[in-house]
Coordinates of C-alpha atoms (C1' of nucleotides) in Angstrom, one line a residue:
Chain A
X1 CA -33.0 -25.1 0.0
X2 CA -29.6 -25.0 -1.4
X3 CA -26.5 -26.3 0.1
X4 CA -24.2 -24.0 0.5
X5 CA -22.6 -22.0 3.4
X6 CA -24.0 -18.7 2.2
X7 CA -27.8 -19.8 2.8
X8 CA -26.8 -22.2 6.1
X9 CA -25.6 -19.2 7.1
X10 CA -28.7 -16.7 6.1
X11 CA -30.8 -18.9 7.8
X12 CA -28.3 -19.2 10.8
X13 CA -28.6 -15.3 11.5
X14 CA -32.3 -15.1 11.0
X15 CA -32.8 -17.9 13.4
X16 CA -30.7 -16.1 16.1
X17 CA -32.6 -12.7 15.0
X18 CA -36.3 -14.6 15.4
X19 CA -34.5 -15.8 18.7
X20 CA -33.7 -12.3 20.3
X21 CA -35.7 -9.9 22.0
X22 CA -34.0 -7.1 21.0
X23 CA -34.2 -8.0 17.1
X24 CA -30.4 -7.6 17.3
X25 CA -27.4 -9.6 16.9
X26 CA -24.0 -9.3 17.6
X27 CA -21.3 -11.3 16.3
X28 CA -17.2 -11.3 15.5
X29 CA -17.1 -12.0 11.8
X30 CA -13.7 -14.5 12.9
X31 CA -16.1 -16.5 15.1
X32 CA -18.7 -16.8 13.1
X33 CA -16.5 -17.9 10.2
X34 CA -14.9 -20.4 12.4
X35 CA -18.1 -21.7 13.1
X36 CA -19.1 -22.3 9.6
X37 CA -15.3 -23.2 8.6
X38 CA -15.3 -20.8 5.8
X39 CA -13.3 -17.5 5.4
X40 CA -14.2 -14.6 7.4
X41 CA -14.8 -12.5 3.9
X42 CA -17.6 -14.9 2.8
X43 CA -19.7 -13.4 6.1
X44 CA -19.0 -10.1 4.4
X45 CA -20.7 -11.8 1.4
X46 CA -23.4 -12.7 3.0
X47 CA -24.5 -9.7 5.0
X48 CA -24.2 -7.6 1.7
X49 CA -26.4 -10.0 -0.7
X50 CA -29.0 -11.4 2.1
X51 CA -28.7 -8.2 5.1
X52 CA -29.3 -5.2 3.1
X53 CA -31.0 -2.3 3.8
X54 CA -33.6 -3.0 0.8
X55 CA -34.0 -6.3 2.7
X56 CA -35.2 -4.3 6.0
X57 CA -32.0 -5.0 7.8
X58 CA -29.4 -2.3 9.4
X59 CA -25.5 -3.7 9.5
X60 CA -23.6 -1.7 11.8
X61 CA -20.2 -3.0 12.8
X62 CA -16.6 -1.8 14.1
X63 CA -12.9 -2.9 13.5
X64 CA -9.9 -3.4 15.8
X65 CA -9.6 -5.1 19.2
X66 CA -13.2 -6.2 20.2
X67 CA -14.7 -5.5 17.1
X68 CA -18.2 -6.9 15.9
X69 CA -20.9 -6.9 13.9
X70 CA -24.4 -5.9 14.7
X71 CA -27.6 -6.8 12.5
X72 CA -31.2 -5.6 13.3
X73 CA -34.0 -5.5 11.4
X74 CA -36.1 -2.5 11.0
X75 CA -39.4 -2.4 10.2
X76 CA -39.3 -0.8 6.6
X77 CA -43.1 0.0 5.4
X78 CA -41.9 -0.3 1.0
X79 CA -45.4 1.7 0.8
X80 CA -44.1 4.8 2.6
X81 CA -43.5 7.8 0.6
X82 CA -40.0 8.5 1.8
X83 CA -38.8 4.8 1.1
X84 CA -40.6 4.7 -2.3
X85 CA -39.4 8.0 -3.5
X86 CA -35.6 7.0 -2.4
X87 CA -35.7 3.5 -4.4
X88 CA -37.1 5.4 -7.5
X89 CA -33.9 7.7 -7.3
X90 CA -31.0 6.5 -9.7
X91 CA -27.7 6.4 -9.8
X92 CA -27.2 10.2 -10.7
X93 CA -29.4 13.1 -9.7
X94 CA -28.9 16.7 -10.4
X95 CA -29.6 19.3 -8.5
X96 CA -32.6 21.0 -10.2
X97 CA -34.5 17.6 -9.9
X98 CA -32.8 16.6 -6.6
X99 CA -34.6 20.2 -5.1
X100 CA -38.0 19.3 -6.7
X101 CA -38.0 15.8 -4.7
X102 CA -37.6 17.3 -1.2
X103 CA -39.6 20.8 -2.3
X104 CA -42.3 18.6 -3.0
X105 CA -41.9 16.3 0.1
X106 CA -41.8 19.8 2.0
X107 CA -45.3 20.6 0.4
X108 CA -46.6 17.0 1.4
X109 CA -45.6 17.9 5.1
X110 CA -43.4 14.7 5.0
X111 CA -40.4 16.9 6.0
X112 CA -39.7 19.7 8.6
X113 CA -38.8 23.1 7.0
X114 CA -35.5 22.4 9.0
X115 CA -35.1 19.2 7.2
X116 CA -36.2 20.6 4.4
X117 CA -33.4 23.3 4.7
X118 CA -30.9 21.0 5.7
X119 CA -31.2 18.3 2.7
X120 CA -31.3 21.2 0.5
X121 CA -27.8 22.1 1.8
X122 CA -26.9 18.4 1.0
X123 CA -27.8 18.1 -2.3
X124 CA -26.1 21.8 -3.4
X125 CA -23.4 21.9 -5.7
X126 CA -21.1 24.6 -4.3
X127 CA -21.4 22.1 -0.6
X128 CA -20.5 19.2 -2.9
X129 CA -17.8 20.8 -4.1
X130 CA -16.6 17.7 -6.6
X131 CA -16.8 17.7 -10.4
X132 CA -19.7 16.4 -12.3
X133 CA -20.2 13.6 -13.0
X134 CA -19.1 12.8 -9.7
X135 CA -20.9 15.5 -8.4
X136 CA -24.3 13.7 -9.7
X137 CA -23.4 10.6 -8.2
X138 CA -23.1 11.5 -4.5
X139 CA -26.1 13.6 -4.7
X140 CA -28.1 10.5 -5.4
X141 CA -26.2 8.1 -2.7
X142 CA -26.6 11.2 -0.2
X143 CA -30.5 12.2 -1.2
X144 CA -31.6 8.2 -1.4
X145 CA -29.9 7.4 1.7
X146 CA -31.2 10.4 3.8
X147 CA -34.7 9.7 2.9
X148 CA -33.9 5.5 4.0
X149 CA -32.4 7.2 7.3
X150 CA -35.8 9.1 7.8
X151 CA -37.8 6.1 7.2
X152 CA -36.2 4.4 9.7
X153 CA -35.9 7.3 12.1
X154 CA -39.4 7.1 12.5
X155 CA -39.7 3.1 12.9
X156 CA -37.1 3.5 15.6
X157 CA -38.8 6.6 17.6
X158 CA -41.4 4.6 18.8
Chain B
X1 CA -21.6 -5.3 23.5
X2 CA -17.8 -4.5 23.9
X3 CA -15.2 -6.7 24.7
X4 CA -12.9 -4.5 24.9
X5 CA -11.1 -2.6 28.1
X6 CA -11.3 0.9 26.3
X7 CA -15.4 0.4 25.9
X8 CA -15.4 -0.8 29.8
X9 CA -13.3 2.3 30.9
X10 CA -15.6 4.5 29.0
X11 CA -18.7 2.9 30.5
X12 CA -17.5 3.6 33.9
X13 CA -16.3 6.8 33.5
X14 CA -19.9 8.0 32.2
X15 CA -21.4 6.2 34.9
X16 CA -19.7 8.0 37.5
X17 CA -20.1 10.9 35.8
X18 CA -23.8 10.6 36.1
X19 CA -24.0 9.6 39.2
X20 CA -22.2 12.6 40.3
X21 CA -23.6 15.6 41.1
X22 CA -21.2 18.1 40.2
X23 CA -20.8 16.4 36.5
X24 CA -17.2 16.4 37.2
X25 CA -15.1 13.2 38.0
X26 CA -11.7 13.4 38.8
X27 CA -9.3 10.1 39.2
X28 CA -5.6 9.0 39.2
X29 CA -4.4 7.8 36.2
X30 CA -2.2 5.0 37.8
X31 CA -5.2 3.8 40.2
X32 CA -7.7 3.7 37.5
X33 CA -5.1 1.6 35.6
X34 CA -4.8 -0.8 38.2
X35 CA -8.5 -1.0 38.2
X36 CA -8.9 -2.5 35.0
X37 CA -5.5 -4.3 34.9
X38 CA -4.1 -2.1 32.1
X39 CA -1.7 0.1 31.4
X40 CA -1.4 3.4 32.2
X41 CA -1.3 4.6 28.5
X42 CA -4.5 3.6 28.0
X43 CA -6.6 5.5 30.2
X44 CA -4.7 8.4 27.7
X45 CA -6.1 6.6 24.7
X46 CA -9.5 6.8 26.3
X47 CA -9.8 9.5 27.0
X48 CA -8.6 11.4 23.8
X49 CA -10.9 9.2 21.5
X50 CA -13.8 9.2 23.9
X51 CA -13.8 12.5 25.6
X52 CA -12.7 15.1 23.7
X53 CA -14.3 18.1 23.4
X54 CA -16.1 17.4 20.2
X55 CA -17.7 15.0 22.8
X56 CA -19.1 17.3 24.8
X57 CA -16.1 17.2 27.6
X58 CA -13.6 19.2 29.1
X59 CA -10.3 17.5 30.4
X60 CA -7.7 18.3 32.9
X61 CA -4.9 17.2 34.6
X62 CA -1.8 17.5 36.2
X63 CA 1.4 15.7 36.9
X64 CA 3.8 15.4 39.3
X65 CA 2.8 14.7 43.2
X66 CA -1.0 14.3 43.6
X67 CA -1.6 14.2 40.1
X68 CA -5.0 13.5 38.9
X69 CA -6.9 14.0 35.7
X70 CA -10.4 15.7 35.7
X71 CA -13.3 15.1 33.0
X72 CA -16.0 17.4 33.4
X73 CA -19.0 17.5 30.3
X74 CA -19.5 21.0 29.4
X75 CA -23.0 21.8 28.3
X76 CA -23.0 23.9 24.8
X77 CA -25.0 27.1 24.9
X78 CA -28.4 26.7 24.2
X79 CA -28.4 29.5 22.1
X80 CA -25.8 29.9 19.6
X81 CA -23.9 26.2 19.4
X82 CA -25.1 25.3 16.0
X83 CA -23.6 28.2 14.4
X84 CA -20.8 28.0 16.7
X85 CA -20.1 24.2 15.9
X86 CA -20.2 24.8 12.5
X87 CA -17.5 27.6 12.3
X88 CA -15.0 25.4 14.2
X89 CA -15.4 22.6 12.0
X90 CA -12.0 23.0 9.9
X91 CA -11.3 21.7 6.8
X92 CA -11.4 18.2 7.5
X93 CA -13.2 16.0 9.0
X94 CA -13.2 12.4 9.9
X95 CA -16.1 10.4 10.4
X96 CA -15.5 9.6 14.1
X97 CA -15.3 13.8 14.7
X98 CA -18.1 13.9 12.4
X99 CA -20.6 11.4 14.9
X100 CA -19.1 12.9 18.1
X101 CA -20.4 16.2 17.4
X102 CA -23.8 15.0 16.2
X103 CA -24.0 12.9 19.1
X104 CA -22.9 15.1 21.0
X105 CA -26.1 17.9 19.6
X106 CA -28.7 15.0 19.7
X107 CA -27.9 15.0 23.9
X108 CA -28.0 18.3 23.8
X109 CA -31.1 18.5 22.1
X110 CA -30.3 20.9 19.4
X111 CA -31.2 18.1 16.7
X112 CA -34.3 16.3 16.9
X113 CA -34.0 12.2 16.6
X114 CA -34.7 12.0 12.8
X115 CA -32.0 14.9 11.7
X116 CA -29.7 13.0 13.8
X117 CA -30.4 10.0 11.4
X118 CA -30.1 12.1 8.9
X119 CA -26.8 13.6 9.8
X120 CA -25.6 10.6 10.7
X121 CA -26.1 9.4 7.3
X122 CA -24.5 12.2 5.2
X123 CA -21.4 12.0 7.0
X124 CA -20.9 8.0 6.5
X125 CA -17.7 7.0 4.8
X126 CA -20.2 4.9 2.4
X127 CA -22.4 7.0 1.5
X128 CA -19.7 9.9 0.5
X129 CA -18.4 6.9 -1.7
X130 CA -15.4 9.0 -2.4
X131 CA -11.2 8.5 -1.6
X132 CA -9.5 9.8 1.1
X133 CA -8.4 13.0 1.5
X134 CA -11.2 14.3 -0.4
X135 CA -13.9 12.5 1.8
X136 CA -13.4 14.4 4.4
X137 CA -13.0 17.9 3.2
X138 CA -16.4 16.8 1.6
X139 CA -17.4 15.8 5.0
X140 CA -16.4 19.0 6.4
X141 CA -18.4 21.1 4.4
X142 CA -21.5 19.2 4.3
X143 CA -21.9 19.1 8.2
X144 CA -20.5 22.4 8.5
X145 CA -23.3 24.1 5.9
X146 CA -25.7 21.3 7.6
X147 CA -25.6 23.0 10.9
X148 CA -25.6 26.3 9.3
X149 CA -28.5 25.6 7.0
X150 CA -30.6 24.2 10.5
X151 CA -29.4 27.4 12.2
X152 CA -31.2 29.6 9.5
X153 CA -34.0 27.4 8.9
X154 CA -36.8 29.1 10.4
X155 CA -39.0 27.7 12.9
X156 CA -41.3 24.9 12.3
X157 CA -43.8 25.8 10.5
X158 CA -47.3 24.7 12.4
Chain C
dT1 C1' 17.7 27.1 49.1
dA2 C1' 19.4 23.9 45.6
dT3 C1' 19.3 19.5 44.4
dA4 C1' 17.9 14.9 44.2
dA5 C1' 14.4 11.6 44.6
dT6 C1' 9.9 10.3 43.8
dA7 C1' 5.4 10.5 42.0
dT8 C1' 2.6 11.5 38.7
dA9 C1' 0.7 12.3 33.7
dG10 C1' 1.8 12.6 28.4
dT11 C1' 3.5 11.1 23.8
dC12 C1' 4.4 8.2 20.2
dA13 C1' 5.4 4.4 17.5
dA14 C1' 5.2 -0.6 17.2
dT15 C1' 2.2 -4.4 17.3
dA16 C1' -2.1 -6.9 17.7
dA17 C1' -6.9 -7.5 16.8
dT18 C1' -10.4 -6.9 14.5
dG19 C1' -13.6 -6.0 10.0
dG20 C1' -13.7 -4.5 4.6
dT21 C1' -12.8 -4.7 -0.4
dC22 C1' -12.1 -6.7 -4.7
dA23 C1' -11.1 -9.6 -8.2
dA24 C1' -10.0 -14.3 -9.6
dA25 C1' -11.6 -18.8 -9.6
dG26 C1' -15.2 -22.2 -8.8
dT27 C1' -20.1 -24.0 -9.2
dC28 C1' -24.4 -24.9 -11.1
dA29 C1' -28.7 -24.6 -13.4
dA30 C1' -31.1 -23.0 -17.5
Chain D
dT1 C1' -22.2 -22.7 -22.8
dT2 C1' -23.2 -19.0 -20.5
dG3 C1' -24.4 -16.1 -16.8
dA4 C1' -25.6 -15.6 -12.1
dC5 C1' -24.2 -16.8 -7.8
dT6 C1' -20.6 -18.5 -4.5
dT7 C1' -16.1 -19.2 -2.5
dT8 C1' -11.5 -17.8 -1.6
dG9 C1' -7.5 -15.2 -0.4
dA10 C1' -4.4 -11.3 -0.9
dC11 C1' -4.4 -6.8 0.5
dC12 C1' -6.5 -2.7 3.0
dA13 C1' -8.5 0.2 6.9
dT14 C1' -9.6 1.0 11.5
dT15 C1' -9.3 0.5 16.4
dA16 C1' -7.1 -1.2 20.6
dT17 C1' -3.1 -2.4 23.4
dT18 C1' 1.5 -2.0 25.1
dG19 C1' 5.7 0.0 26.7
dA20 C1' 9.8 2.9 26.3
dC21 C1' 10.7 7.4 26.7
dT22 C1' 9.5 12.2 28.1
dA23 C1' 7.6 16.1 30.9
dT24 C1' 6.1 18.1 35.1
dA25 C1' 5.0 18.6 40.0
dT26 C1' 5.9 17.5 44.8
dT27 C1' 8.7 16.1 48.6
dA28 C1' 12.9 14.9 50.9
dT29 C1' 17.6 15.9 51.7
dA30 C1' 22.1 18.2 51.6

DNA sequence: TATAATATAGTCAATAATGGTCAAAGTCAA
DNA sequence: TTGACTTTGACCATTATTGACTATATTATA
């Protein structure tokens, strides 16, 4: 479709994805750039608007001497409980309702009672220790993004 | 994956390490520099970001004449390391410490693969979302009351 | 035995080699 | 014309590499 570098690009890494067996690339974000004669930020841009976890994609990637970046894509089933309830949690979550979501995904048997006891931990306000509304705000990032990592745990146990 | 010397070292050295018996390798700093065309120094910077004890390793060495250094990997008791872990977690905590020690239970088999993820998660720079110094004081406590929550948490429950 | 020479390893700070963030400026289609 | 998307670059953060200087142990020598 469209013309510029960010989609050339896009369609650069899923090629090279498709390509490999592993569903994994690596790549130096100065390379890449060079390759594409843009600026190494604009790969940054691209990973963060076309990669995305929502998208079914997992960005790892290191600085310093030999550093890289690593894509793969996950197998992310939207229909899952864990992954639904985690996109229907906002941007601020407070405790009482942050202890009903994994209480009832106790009850459901889609958690261990050690998970269970550990993401309770998590989402406690004396452990977060920050002032609200702060406080509010990391609970959601640390609940939604615990129940993405169990999603995936599972797609990558095989 | 790395194309760097320190990943190449580390590589070796848990190669050998596996392939010995004893779990214990034991080298010459100068000679193993030689090896991999570096210098000395860096064998030091290996080993302190790669096998320090919140790795799982024990190291030892001495100068002088016949000098060597001596990693050994120490396994954590079986039956109170989470607890243990937990109370020599300090104040702080960087994320590096943070994924050495839960890399370092998931060998051990203390966590199962999905509260690694999960672990994992809750200790990433981006999901605490918060500056420096506080992020890892927040860090701290969260793994620390993690491990203690998983210690407590009874025993699956059928 | 004292001392000097030699053979190791350790520390630390400077520098290099990466990737990340953010906001300003540019582009383009509705 | 406006708003979403893209492009750019200055500045930041993390990790790796190097080498000068330091510390310690062993061995040779006076």
């Amino acid at each position: 479709m469209a013309n510029n570098i960010s989609d050339v690009i896009e369609r650069y890494l899923k090629r090279i994805l498709q390509q490999s067996q592993s569903g994994m690339v690596e790549l130096q974000r100065g390379d890449l750039a060079e390759l594409f004669q843009c600026v190494p930020s604009q790969i940054n841009y691209v990973i963060s608007t076309r990669f995305s976890v929502d998208y079914g994609y997992v960005v790892e990637s290191k600085r310093g001497g030999g550093g890289y970046i690593r894509i793969r894509k996950v197998e992310l089933d939207p229909t899952t409980p864990l992954s639904r309830i985690a996109q229907s949690i906002g941007h601020t979550l407070s405790q009482r309702e942050a202890e009903a979501i994994v209480e009832s995904l106790l009850r459901e048997n889609l958690l261990t009672r050690r998970e269970y006891s550990l993401l309770k931990t998590v989402v406690h306000r004396d452990v977060l220790g920050v002032d609200l509304p702060l406080r509010d705000e990391l609970r959601a990032r640390l609940l939604a993004q615990s129940l993405v990592a169990l999603t995936m745990a599972r797609a990558e146990d095989e």
